[in-house]
Coordinates of C-alpha atoms in Angstrom, one line a residue:
Chain U
M6 CA -73.3 -28.6 49.0
L7 CA -72.8 -27.7 45.2
Y8 CA -73.4 -24.0 44.7
I9 CA -73.6 -22.4 41.1
D10 CA -73.9 -18.8 39.7
I11 CA -72.5 -19.1 36.9
H12 CA -73.5 -18.2 32.7
S13 CA -72.4 -19.8 29.7
D14 CA -73.4 -19.3 25.7
Q15 CA -72.9 -22.2 23.2
G16 CA -74.7 -21.5 20.2
D17 CA -78.1 -21.9 19.8
L18 CA -78.1 -21.7 23.6
S19 CA -77.8 -19.5 26.6
L20 CA -77.2 -21.6 30.5
Q21 CA -77.8 -19.1 33.1
V22 CA -78.5 -21.0 36.6
K23 CA -78.2 -20.0 39.5
T24 CA -78.6 -22.3 42.4
R25 CA -77.8 -23.9 45.4
I26 CA -78.1 -27.9 44.7
P27 CA -77.8 -30.3 48.6
N28 CA -75.2 -33.1 49.3
A29 CA -78.2 -35.3 48.2
V30 CA -79.2 -37.2 44.7
T31 CA -80.8 -34.5 43.1
A32 CA -82.7 -35.0 39.4
L33 CA -81.9 -32.6 36.5
F34 CA -84.8 -32.6 34.1
G35 CA -85.9 -30.8 31.9
P36 CA -87.1 -31.1 28.0
S37 CA -83.9 -31.7 25.2
G38 CA -82.1 -29.3 24.3
C39 CA -82.3 -27.0 27.4
G40 CA -79.0 -27.0 28.5
K41 CA -79.1 -30.5 31.0
T42 CA -76.2 -31.6 29.6
T43 CA -74.4 -28.5 29.4
L44 CA -74.9 -27.3 33.0
L45 CA -73.1 -30.8 34.4
R46 CA -70.4 -30.0 32.6
A47 CA -70.0 -26.7 32.9
I48 CA -70.0 -28.1 36.7
A49 CA -66.7 -30.3 35.4
G50 CA -65.0 -27.6 34.0
L51 CA -65.0 -29.2 30.7
T52 CA -67.6 -26.2 29.4
P53 CA -66.6 -23.1 29.8
S54 CA -68.5 -20.7 32.0
R55 CA -68.8 -17.8 33.7
G56 CA -69.6 -17.1 37.1
L57 CA -69.1 -18.7 40.7
L58 CA -69.3 -22.7 40.9
T59 CA -68.5 -23.3 44.6
F60 CA -69.0 -27.0 45.9
N61 CA -68.5 -27.9 49.6
D62 CA -65.8 -25.7 50.5
E63 CA -63.3 -25.3 47.1
V64 CA -63.7 -23.1 44.4
W65 CA -64.1 -24.8 41.7
Q66 CA -64.9 -21.3 39.7
D67 CA -63.9 -18.5 40.6
E68 CA -62.4 -14.6 38.6
G69 CA -59.3 -15.6 37.2
V70 CA -59.8 -19.1 39.5
T71 CA -60.7 -21.7 37.1
V72 CA -60.1 -25.9 38.8
P73 CA -59.6 -28.1 36.0
S74 CA -61.6 -30.8 35.6
H75 CA -59.2 -33.5 37.2
R76 CA -58.8 -31.7 40.2
R77 CA -62.5 -31.8 41.2
R78 CA -62.7 -35.5 42.1
I79 CA -65.8 -35.5 39.5
G80 CA -66.7 -38.8 38.5
F81 CA -68.4 -38.3 35.2
V82 CA -70.7 -40.9 33.0
F83 CA -70.9 -39.5 29.8
Q84 CA -74.0 -40.2 27.6
D85 CA -72.3 -41.8 25.0
D86 CA -70.0 -45.0 25.7
R87 CA -66.4 -43.4 26.6
L88 CA -64.8 -46.3 27.4
F89 CA -61.0 -46.4 26.8
P90 CA -61.0 -48.6 23.4
H91 CA -57.0 -49.4 23.7
L92 CA -57.4 -50.7 27.4
T93 CA -59.5 -54.2 29.0
V94 CA -62.6 -53.1 31.0
E95 CA -60.4 -54.4 33.6
Q96 CA -57.6 -51.7 32.7
N97 CA -61.2 -49.3 32.1
L98 CA -61.7 -50.3 35.6
R99 CA -58.3 -48.7 37.3
Y100 CA -57.9 -45.8 35.6
G101 CA -59.6 -43.7 38.2
L102 CA -59.2 -45.6 40.9
E103 CA -55.3 -45.6 40.5
R104 CA -54.8 -41.9 39.8
A105 CA -57.1 -41.5 43.2
Q106 CA -54.9 -43.4 45.3
A107 CA -51.7 -41.8 43.6
N108 CA -53.7 -38.6 44.7
G109 CA -54.2 -40.0 47.9
V110 CA -57.4 -39.9 48.3
E111 CA -58.5 -43.0 50.9
V112 CA -60.6 -45.4 48.3
K113 CA -63.7 -46.6 49.9
L114 CA -64.7 -48.2 47.2
T115 CA -62.6 -51.5 46.0
L116 CA -62.8 -52.9 42.2
P117 CA -63.2 -56.4 42.8
D118 CA -66.6 -54.6 45.8
V119 CA -68.0 -52.2 42.5
A120 CA -67.0 -55.6 39.3
E121 CA -68.9 -57.8 42.1
H122 CA -72.0 -55.0 42.8
F123 CA -72.4 -54.3 38.6
D124 CA -72.2 -58.2 38.3
L125 CA -68.8 -57.0 35.7
Q126 CA -66.8 -60.0 37.1
T127 CA -66.3 -62.1 33.8
L128 CA -65.8 -59.5 31.7
L129 CA -63.1 -57.7 33.1
R130 CA -60.5 -59.6 30.9
R131 CA -62.5 -58.4 27.7
R132 CA -62.3 -55.1 25.1
P133 CA -65.2 -52.5 25.7
T134 CA -65.4 -53.2 21.7
T135 CA -66.8 -55.9 22.5
L136 CA -69.0 -55.7 25.0
S137 CA -73.0 -54.7 24.8
G138 CA -74.7 -51.8 24.9
G139 CA -75.6 -52.8 28.5
E140 CA -73.1 -53.5 29.4
S141 CA -70.4 -50.9 28.3
R142 CA -72.7 -48.6 30.0
R143 CA -72.2 -50.2 34.0
V144 CA -68.6 -50.5 33.0
N145 CA -68.7 -46.8 32.0
I146 CA -70.6 -46.5 35.3
A147 CA -68.6 -48.6 37.8
R148 CA -65.5 -46.8 36.6
A149 CA -66.5 -43.5 36.8
V150 CA -67.8 -44.6 40.4
L151 CA -64.6 -46.0 41.1
G152 CA -62.7 -42.9 40.8
Q153 CA -63.7 -42.4 44.3
P154 CA -64.9 -38.5 43.7
Q155 CA -67.1 -36.2 45.5
L156 CA -69.3 -35.6 43.4
L157 CA -71.4 -37.9 40.3
L158 CA -72.7 -36.9 37.7
L159 CA -74.6 -38.8 35.6
D160 CA -75.9 -38.0 31.9
E161 CA -79.0 -40.7 31.2
P162 CA -76.5 -43.1 32.6
L163 CA -79.0 -45.9 32.8
T164 CA -80.1 -45.1 29.3
G165 CA -79.9 -48.3 27.0
L166 CA -80.3 -50.8 29.9
D167 CA -83.5 -52.7 30.3
N168 CA -85.7 -52.7 33.4
Q169 CA -84.0 -55.8 34.9
R170 CA -80.5 -54.9 34.5
K171 CA -82.1 -51.1 36.1
A172 CA -83.1 -53.2 39.2
E173 CA -79.6 -54.5 39.5
I174 CA -77.5 -51.2 39.5
F175 CA -80.1 -48.5 40.4
P176 CA -80.2 -50.3 44.4
Y177 CA -76.3 -50.0 44.8
L178 CA -76.1 -46.5 43.4
A179 CA -78.6 -45.3 45.4
E180 CA -76.5 -47.3 48.3
I181 CA -73.1 -45.8 47.8
T182 CA -74.6 -42.4 47.3
R183 CA -75.9 -42.9 50.5
E184 CA -74.0 -44.5 52.3
L185 CA -70.9 -42.6 51.4
Q186 CA -72.4 -39.2 51.1
I187 CA -72.1 -38.8 47.7
P188 CA -73.8 -35.7 46.6
T189 CA -75.4 -37.2 42.7
L190 CA -76.4 -34.9 40.1
Y191 CA -79.1 -37.0 37.8
V192 CA -80.2 -36.1 34.4
S193 CA -83.3 -38.1 33.6
H194 CA -87.0 -37.9 31.3
I195 CA -88.4 -41.0 33.9
N196 CA -90.5 -40.5 35.9
D197 CA -90.5 -43.7 38.1
E198 CA -86.3 -43.0 38.2
I199 CA -86.6 -39.5 39.9
A200 CA -89.5 -40.3 41.6
Q201 CA -87.0 -43.7 43.5
F202 CA -84.1 -42.2 43.3
C203 CA -83.8 -38.6 43.4
D204 CA -84.9 -36.5 46.6
H205 CA -84.4 -33.5 44.6
M206 CA -85.5 -32.4 42.0
I207 CA -83.9 -29.6 39.6
V208 CA -86.1 -28.1 36.7
M209 CA -84.8 -26.4 33.2
Q210 CA -86.3 -24.8 30.4
Q211 CA -84.2 -23.1 27.6
G212 CA -81.5 -22.4 29.5
E213 CA -82.5 -21.2 32.5
L214 CA -83.8 -23.0 36.0
V215 CA -87.4 -22.8 36.2
D216 CA -88.3 -25.7 39.6
Q217 CA -86.6 -26.9 42.0
G218 CA -87.0 -28.6 45.5
P219 CA -87.5 -31.7 46.9
T220 CA -89.0 -34.9 44.2
A221 CA -92.4 -35.6 45.9
E222 CA -92.8 -31.3 45.7
V223 CA -91.8 -30.3 42.1
L224 CA -92.3 -33.6 41.1
P225 CA -96.5 -33.0 42.0
R226 CA -95.7 -29.3 40.4
L227 CA -95.2 -31.2 36.9
W228 CA -98.0 -33.2 36.4
R229 CA -100.4 -30.2 36.6
E230 CA -98.9 -27.6 34.9
P231 CA -96.1 -30.0 32.2
L232 CA -93.7 -27.4 30.9
E233 CA -94.2 -25.8 27.5
A234 CA -91.6 -27.3 25.7
D235 CA -92.8 -30.7 26.1
R236 CA -95.8 -31.6 27.5
N237 CA -95.9 -35.0 27.2
L238 CA -92.9 -35.2 28.7
T239 CA -94.0 -35.5 31.8
E240 CA -96.1 -38.5 32.3
A241 CA -98.6 -37.3 35.3
G242 CA -98.8 -40.2 38.0
S243 CA -99.0 -39.9 42.2
L244 CA -96.0 -40.2 44.5
I245 CA -97.1 -43.0 46.9
N246 CA -95.4 -43.6 50.0
A247 CA -95.5 -47.4 51.1
S248 CA -94.0 -49.9 53.6
V249 CA -92.7 -53.6 52.8
A250 CA -94.3 -56.3 54.6
R251 CA -93.2 -58.8 52.6
F252 CA -92.1 -60.6 50.1
D253 CA -93.5 -63.7 47.9
P254 CA -91.1 -65.4 46.2
D255 CA -93.1 -67.6 44.0
Y256 CA -95.4 -64.5 42.3
S257 CA -92.0 -62.4 42.7
M258 CA -95.0 -59.7 44.5
I259 CA -93.5 -57.1 47.3
H260 CA -96.3 -56.5 49.9
L261 CA -97.2 -53.6 50.8
Q262 CA -98.5 -51.3 53.4
V263 CA -100.0 -47.4 52.2
G264 CA -100.1 -46.5 55.3
K265 CA -103.4 -49.7 56.8
Q266 CA -104.3 -51.0 53.6
P267 CA -102.5 -53.7 51.0
L268 CA -101.2 -53.0 48.0
Q269 CA -99.0 -55.5 45.4
V270 CA -96.4 -54.2 43.4
I271 CA -94.6 -57.1 41.2
G272 CA -90.2 -56.4 42.3
P273 CA -87.8 -57.3 43.3
T274 CA -87.5 -58.7 46.3
M275 CA -86.7 -56.2 49.8
P276 CA -86.1 -56.3 53.4
E277 CA -89.5 -56.4 55.2
A278 CA -89.9 -53.2 56.7
S279 CA -87.7 -50.9 54.6
Q280 CA -89.6 -47.4 52.5
I281 CA -89.8 -47.0 49.7
R282 CA -91.6 -44.1 46.7
L283 CA -93.6 -45.8 44.5
F284 CA -94.8 -44.1 41.1
L285 CA -97.4 -44.7 40.2
A286 CA -99.1 -43.5 36.3
A287 CA -102.6 -41.9 36.6
K288 CA -104.2 -43.4 33.8
D289 CA -103.5 -46.5 35.3
V290 CA -105.7 -45.2 38.8
A291 CA -109.4 -46.5 37.9
I292 CA -112.3 -46.0 39.6
A293 CA -115.4 -48.2 40.7
L294 CA -118.0 -47.1 43.6
R295 CA -117.8 -50.9 44.8
P296 CA -115.6 -53.1 45.9
P297 CA -114.8 -54.9 43.0
T298 CA -115.1 -58.7 42.4
D299 CA -113.8 -61.1 39.7
L300 CA -111.4 -58.8 38.6
S301 CA -107.6 -59.2 37.3
I302 CA -106.9 -56.5 39.7
R303 CA -106.0 -56.7 42.8
N304 CA -104.9 -53.9 44.0
T305 CA -107.6 -51.4 45.3
L306 CA -107.3 -48.1 47.9
V307 CA -110.0 -47.1 49.5
A308 CA -110.0 -42.4 48.7
T309 CA -112.3 -40.0 48.6
I310 CA -112.0 -37.8 45.8
Q311 CA -111.3 -34.0 46.5
S312 CA -111.4 -32.2 43.2
I313 CA -112.4 -33.7 39.0
T314 CA -110.9 -31.1 36.5
S315 CA -112.0 -31.5 32.4
M316 CA -108.3 -32.0 30.9
Q317 CA -110.1 -30.5 27.8
D318 CA -106.9 -29.0 27.0
E319 CA -104.2 -31.4 26.5
A320 CA -106.6 -34.5 26.5
P321 CA -110.7 -34.2 25.4
G322 CA -112.2 -36.5 26.8
L323 CA -111.0 -37.2 29.9
V324 CA -111.2 -36.0 33.2
A325 CA -108.6 -35.8 36.8
V326 CA -110.0 -37.3 39.1
E327 CA -107.5 -36.2 42.6
L328 CA -108.5 -38.6 44.8
L329 CA -106.9 -38.6 49.1
I330 CA -106.4 -42.2 50.4
D331 CA -108.6 -42.4 53.1
E332 CA -105.6 -43.4 56.5
P333 CA -106.1 -41.4 59.3
T334 CA -102.8 -40.7 60.1
E335 CA -101.4 -39.6 56.4
P336 CA -103.8 -39.2 53.5
Q337 CA -101.9 -38.9 50.5
A338 CA -103.0 -38.1 47.0
L339 CA -103.5 -39.9 44.0
S340 CA -104.5 -38.9 40.4
A341 CA -106.7 -41.0 38.0
H342 CA -106.8 -40.0 34.5
I343 CA -110.9 -41.4 33.4
T344 CA -113.0 -41.0 30.5
A345 CA -115.5 -37.9 31.1
A346 CA -118.1 -40.0 30.4
A347 CA -117.0 -42.8 32.5
C348 CA -117.2 -39.8 35.2
D349 CA -120.4 -39.1 34.0
A350 CA -122.3 -42.2 33.7
L351 CA -121.3 -43.2 37.4
S352 CA -122.3 -39.4 38.8
L353 CA -118.7 -38.8 40.3
E354 CA -118.1 -36.2 42.5
A355 CA -116.2 -34.3 45.0
G356 CA -116.8 -35.9 48.1
A357 CA -117.4 -38.9 47.6
Q358 CA -115.6 -42.6 48.6
V359 CA -114.9 -44.9 45.7
F360 CA -112.6 -47.1 45.0
A361 CA -109.3 -46.7 43.4
L362 CA -107.9 -49.5 41.0
I363 CA -104.8 -50.1 40.2
K364 CA -104.1 -51.0 37.2
S365 CA -100.8 -51.9 36.9
A366 CA -97.9 -51.2 39.3
R367 CA -94.4 -52.6 38.9
I368 CA -91.7 -51.6 41.5
S369 CA -88.7 -51.6 39.1
S370 CA -86.1 -50.6 41.8
P371 CA -86.3 -51.3 45.6
S372 CA -85.4 -48.0 46.4
L373 CA -83.7 -47.3 49.6
F374 CA -85.0 -44.5 50.7
E375 CA -86.9 -42.8 54.2
S376 CA -89.6 -41.4 52.4
Chain R
M20 CA -17.5 -49.2 0.4
N21 CA -18.7 -46.0 -1.7
E22 CA -22.2 -47.7 -1.4
L23 CA -22.5 -48.0 1.9
S24 CA -21.3 -45.2 3.0
A25 CA -23.9 -43.8 0.8
I26 CA -26.6 -46.1 2.4
W27 CA -25.3 -44.9 6.1
L28 CA -25.1 -41.7 5.0
T29 CA -29.1 -41.7 3.8
A30 CA -30.0 -44.0 6.6
K31 CA -28.9 -41.3 9.2
L32 CA -30.2 -38.3 8.1
A33 CA -33.7 -40.3 7.7
G34 CA -33.3 -41.9 11.0
I35 CA -32.4 -38.4 12.1
T36 CA -35.5 -35.8 10.5
T37 CA -38.1 -38.8 11.1
V38 CA -37.0 -38.4 15.0
A39 CA -37.0 -34.7 14.5
L40 CA -40.5 -34.4 13.4
L41 CA -42.5 -37.4 15.9
L42 CA -41.5 -34.9 18.3
F43 CA -42.2 -31.1 16.6
A44 CA -44.9 -32.5 14.6
T45 CA -46.4 -33.6 17.2
P46 CA -48.2 -31.2 19.2
L47 CA -47.9 -28.7 15.3
A48 CA -50.9 -31.7 14.1
W49 CA -53.0 -31.3 17.6
W50 CA -53.0 -28.0 17.4
L51 CA -54.5 -28.5 13.1
A52 CA -57.3 -31.4 14.6
H53 CA -58.4 -29.1 17.1
S54 CA -57.6 -25.4 17.8
Q55 CA -60.3 -22.9 15.8
H56 CA -57.7 -20.1 15.7
R57 CA -58.0 -17.8 12.5
L58 CA -54.5 -18.8 11.3
K59 CA -55.2 -22.1 11.2
P60 CA -55.7 -22.2 7.4
A61 CA -52.6 -21.1 6.6
V62 CA -51.0 -23.1 9.3
E63 CA -52.3 -25.3 7.7
A64 CA -51.4 -24.2 4.2
L65 CA -47.9 -23.5 5.1
T66 CA -47.2 -27.0 6.0
A67 CA -48.4 -28.1 3.2
L68 CA -46.9 -26.4 0.5
P69 CA -43.3 -28.8 0.5
L70 CA -46.2 -31.5 -1.1
V71 CA -47.0 -29.0 -4.5
M72 CA -43.4 -26.6 -4.9
P73 CA -40.9 -28.7 -7.0
P74 CA -37.9 -29.5 -4.5
T75 CA -36.2 -27.3 -6.4
V76 CA -37.9 -24.3 -5.1
L77 CA -37.7 -25.4 -1.9
G78 CA -33.7 -26.1 -2.7
F79 CA -33.3 -22.4 -3.5
Y80 CA -34.5 -20.4 -1.5
L81 CA -32.9 -23.0 1.6
L82 CA -30.1 -22.9 -0.5
L83 CA -29.9 -18.7 -0.1
L84 CA -30.8 -19.1 4.1
F85 CA -27.9 -21.2 4.7
S86 CA -25.9 -19.0 3.2
P87 CA -23.3 -17.4 5.2
D88 CA -24.3 -13.8 3.5
N89 CA -27.7 -14.7 5.3
V90 CA -28.5 -13.2 8.5
F91 CA -29.8 -17.4 9.6
G92 CA -26.5 -18.7 7.6
S93 CA -24.2 -16.3 9.1
F94 CA -25.8 -17.2 12.7
W95 CA -25.8 -20.7 12.5
V96 CA -21.9 -19.6 11.5
D97 CA -21.4 -18.4 14.4
L98 CA -22.6 -20.8 16.6
T99 CA -21.1 -24.2 15.4
G100 CA -17.7 -23.0 12.8
T101 CA -19.5 -24.5 10.5
A102 CA -21.5 -23.4 7.0
L103 CA -24.9 -25.5 6.4
S104 CA -24.6 -25.1 2.8
F105 CA -23.5 -27.9 1.0
S106 CA -23.7 -30.2 5.3
F107 CA -25.3 -32.9 6.6
N108 CA -26.5 -30.5 9.2
G109 CA -28.0 -28.7 6.4
L110 CA -29.7 -31.6 4.4
V111 CA -31.0 -32.7 8.0
I112 CA -32.4 -29.0 8.0
A113 CA -34.1 -29.3 4.6
S114 CA -35.7 -32.7 4.9
L115 CA -37.6 -31.7 8.0
I116 CA -39.1 -28.9 5.6
Y117 CA -39.6 -31.2 2.9
S118 CA -40.4 -34.3 5.0
L119 CA -42.5 -32.3 7.3
P120 CA -46.4 -32.9 5.9
F121 CA -46.0 -36.7 5.4
M122 CA -45.4 -36.5 9.4
V123 CA -48.4 -33.7 10.0
Q124 CA -50.9 -34.9 7.5
P125 CA -51.4 -38.0 9.2
L126 CA -51.0 -37.4 12.1
T127 CA -53.3 -34.6 12.3
A128 CA -55.6 -36.8 11.3
A129 CA -56.0 -39.2 14.1
F130 CA -55.9 -36.8 16.1
G131 CA -59.3 -35.4 14.5
Q132 CA -60.2 -39.0 14.4
I133 CA -59.9 -39.3 17.7
G134 CA -61.4 -35.7 19.2
T135 CA -61.5 -34.6 22.1
R136 CA -64.0 -37.0 24.2
P137 CA -61.3 -40.0 25.4
M138 CA -59.0 -36.8 27.0
E139 CA -62.4 -35.5 28.3
A140 CA -63.3 -39.4 29.9
A141 CA -59.6 -39.0 31.8
A142 CA -59.8 -36.0 33.0
T143 CA -63.1 -36.6 34.9
L144 CA -61.0 -39.4 35.8
G145 CA -58.5 -37.1 37.9
A146 CA -55.9 -37.6 34.8
S147 CA -53.6 -34.0 34.3
P148 CA -53.9 -33.0 29.9
W149 CA -50.7 -34.5 29.9
D150 CA -51.0 -37.7 32.0
A151 CA -54.8 -38.1 29.7
W152 CA -53.1 -37.8 26.6
R153 CA -50.0 -40.0 27.6
T154 CA -52.2 -42.8 28.2
T155 CA -55.0 -42.0 25.6
V156 CA -54.8 -40.5 22.5
L157 CA -50.9 -41.7 22.3
P158 CA -52.1 -45.7 22.5
M159 CA -55.0 -44.9 21.1
A160 CA -52.5 -42.6 17.4
R161 CA -50.6 -46.3 17.3
N162 CA -52.1 -45.9 13.7
G163 CA -51.5 -42.8 12.6
Y164 CA -48.1 -42.6 14.6
L165 CA -46.9 -45.9 12.0
T166 CA -47.9 -44.4 8.5
A167 CA -46.4 -40.8 9.5
A168 CA -43.2 -41.9 11.3
V169 CA -42.7 -44.9 8.0
L170 CA -43.7 -42.0 5.2
T171 CA -41.4 -39.7 6.9
F172 CA -38.2 -42.4 6.6
A173 CA -39.1 -43.6 3.0
H174 CA -39.9 -40.1 1.7
T175 CA -36.4 -38.7 2.7
V176 CA -34.9 -41.7 1.8
G177 CA -36.2 -41.0 -1.4
E178 CA -36.0 -37.3 -1.5
F179 CA -33.7 -36.0 -4.6
G180 CA -34.0 -32.7 -5.5
I181 CA -33.9 -30.5 -2.7
V182 CA -30.6 -33.0 -1.9
L183 CA -29.0 -32.2 -5.0
M184 CA -29.4 -28.0 -4.8
V185 CA -28.9 -27.8 -0.6
G186 CA -26.6 -30.3 -0.6
G187 CA -23.9 -31.3 -3.2
N188 CA -22.6 -34.7 -4.1
L189 CA -19.7 -35.1 -0.9
A190 CA -19.8 -38.6 -0.4
G191 CA -19.4 -39.1 3.4
E192 CA -21.3 -35.8 4.4
T193 CA -23.9 -35.0 1.6
R194 CA -24.2 -38.4 -1.0
V195 CA -27.1 -39.4 -0.3
I196 CA -28.3 -42.5 -1.8
S197 CA -30.6 -40.8 -5.0
I198 CA -27.4 -38.9 -5.1
A199 CA -25.2 -41.6 -6.2
I200 CA -27.8 -43.3 -8.8
Y201 CA -27.7 -40.4 -9.6
E202 CA -23.7 -40.0 -9.9
S203 CA -23.6 -43.7 -10.7
V204 CA -26.0 -43.3 -14.5
E205 CA -23.9 -39.8 -15.4
T206 CA -21.0 -41.6 -15.8
L207 CA -22.4 -44.5 -17.5
D208 CA -21.8 -47.1 -14.5
Y209 CA -25.5 -49.2 -14.7
A210 CA -24.8 -52.1 -13.1
Q211 CA -24.0 -49.6 -9.3
A212 CA -27.1 -47.8 -10.5
H213 CA -29.0 -51.4 -11.1
L214 CA -28.0 -52.4 -7.5
L215 CA -29.6 -49.5 -6.0
S216 CA -32.1 -48.2 -7.5
A217 CA -33.6 -51.9 -6.9
G218 CA -32.7 -52.2 -3.3
L219 CA -34.5 -48.8 -2.8
L220 CA -37.3 -50.4 -4.7
V221 CA -37.2 -53.2 -2.3
F222 CA -36.8 -51.1 0.8
S223 CA -39.9 -48.8 -0.1
F224 CA -42.2 -51.7 -1.4
S225 CA -41.7 -53.7 2.7
T226 CA -41.9 -50.7 4.3
L227 CA -45.1 -49.7 3.0
L228 CA -46.5 -53.5 3.0
C229 CA -45.1 -53.3 6.4
V230 CA -47.4 -50.1 7.3
Y231 CA -50.7 -51.3 5.9
Y232 CA -50.5 -54.4 7.7
F233 CA -50.1 -54.2 11.1
N234 CA -52.6 -50.9 10.0
R235 CA -55.3 -53.5 9.2
Q236 CA -54.4 -55.6 12.0
F237 CA -54.5 -52.9 15.0
A238 CA -57.7 -51.6 13.0
L239 CA -58.7 -55.1 13.2
S240 CA -57.3 -55.2 17.7
L241 CA -59.7 -52.2 18.5
G242 CA -62.6 -53.0 16.0
A243 CA -63.2 -57.2 16.8
R244 CA -66.7 -57.7 18.0
G245 CA -67.3 -61.3 19.3
S246 CA -64.6 -62.9 21.7
S247 CA -62.0 -61.6 22.8

């Protein structure tokens, strides 16, 4: 557990954070300039701050005590590329690994293993300046992981990677943080990433913490009440728990079960019966009164309307329809944004049973989380 | 034999000056590149002073400082038993001051360009500050070090005014090449003056050529894209 009670003045930004962060994967969310990077840097000891900072039993910072960065055993993936240009990829990867070994740290993540998972075997002898943006992101992450960190600080680590690469790196990051129980702080703007990768979530605004808790609670709260600083930051949607029934390699389709109802999404192969958390954007959910036929949309979930609210302020002409998927054991909330005109034309009202059409659903990564 | 002794003395002076300045100027240049201290402009100005001052002014004050009548000069005599003025040791101290900007400025520029980002990354990978500096900044500043060392060496070889002021013209002790050329011309021995002057010219050009060539190679090796 990371205990933070620090403040730091950096020009325009005054960072003031007091919180406890559990040993889990925690998303750090907020508009740009709100102090996410400063907080990560303060935790790493790279930006000076005052106050108390403890990690598990270790005091990293207190009055008169400051443990230097290199003794904190952290892994830091910076927003910008920080590979050492005078070393090869392999030498870069060994940099943290060798220092961990020299300090008697037990090596749980070996170079061949990590290189394989990040698909770096063919790059080992290259110079960083010859790598593409995506390749260099992967080496940056792999190098941080190989330092055998006890805390991972990731500052938008997947920026610049395409969905295919994200899909390859995500599960591995999830796996190592899970299996080796490396608590991770993860700066991200992407709902999808947060929903699938992070159990816990912190929301920051203007240097202060404004919300915190399990992702499944905080993310929907954000959708209902977006941050003032940036309403566009949070795309409204729903988090749906589902289990994998089977994978259809011919169509790259994953057949899911949401309760007893089927749901098919495009995505990479993943083991049967694994539990996943799916993000469905509210704008991608449509509503029909009858089960539709002859439609390219394959997914329909039977649901009941809970409420209909006008979105006059943020999106004139749209209404937000809150649904509950009809499942006796585990009813799940689902949001749909449709036009007010359609809502009136269909005479939708609370209590009506409808068919929710999921226009597009794509799983960018097989999240390995028990939901 | 006279010329050989002058050449050897010059090389020894330039070599000692370069090595001593490499050690002394590195922390100074690092501080200048990264410090926000309010005294930094003053230190910068002081470091650059030898660039703009006539060597005679510097030589004059050094001569006064070295004089056994002075605190520093007499302290040196007490310490070593010999005076600094008109001695090789005096020349070394004068060269250290006179060539300081030629070492400090390329290093400051190199450190400034590298910045603190590699050091930060190294620290998060478990490297202590010295370890991080040695394994990231030092190799990345290779270019700056080469330029600084060669410029310092060549500049020390070429100095004249200050040597004349604090060293005079003692064979085997303070009679460096530039002084030997001056003396040859004074005594109308143009053949010898030609020999030494041409030698110095060729030496200076070839060292500078080497620096620019290697700088280019190094920049290519760090900046190249495409094949490895």
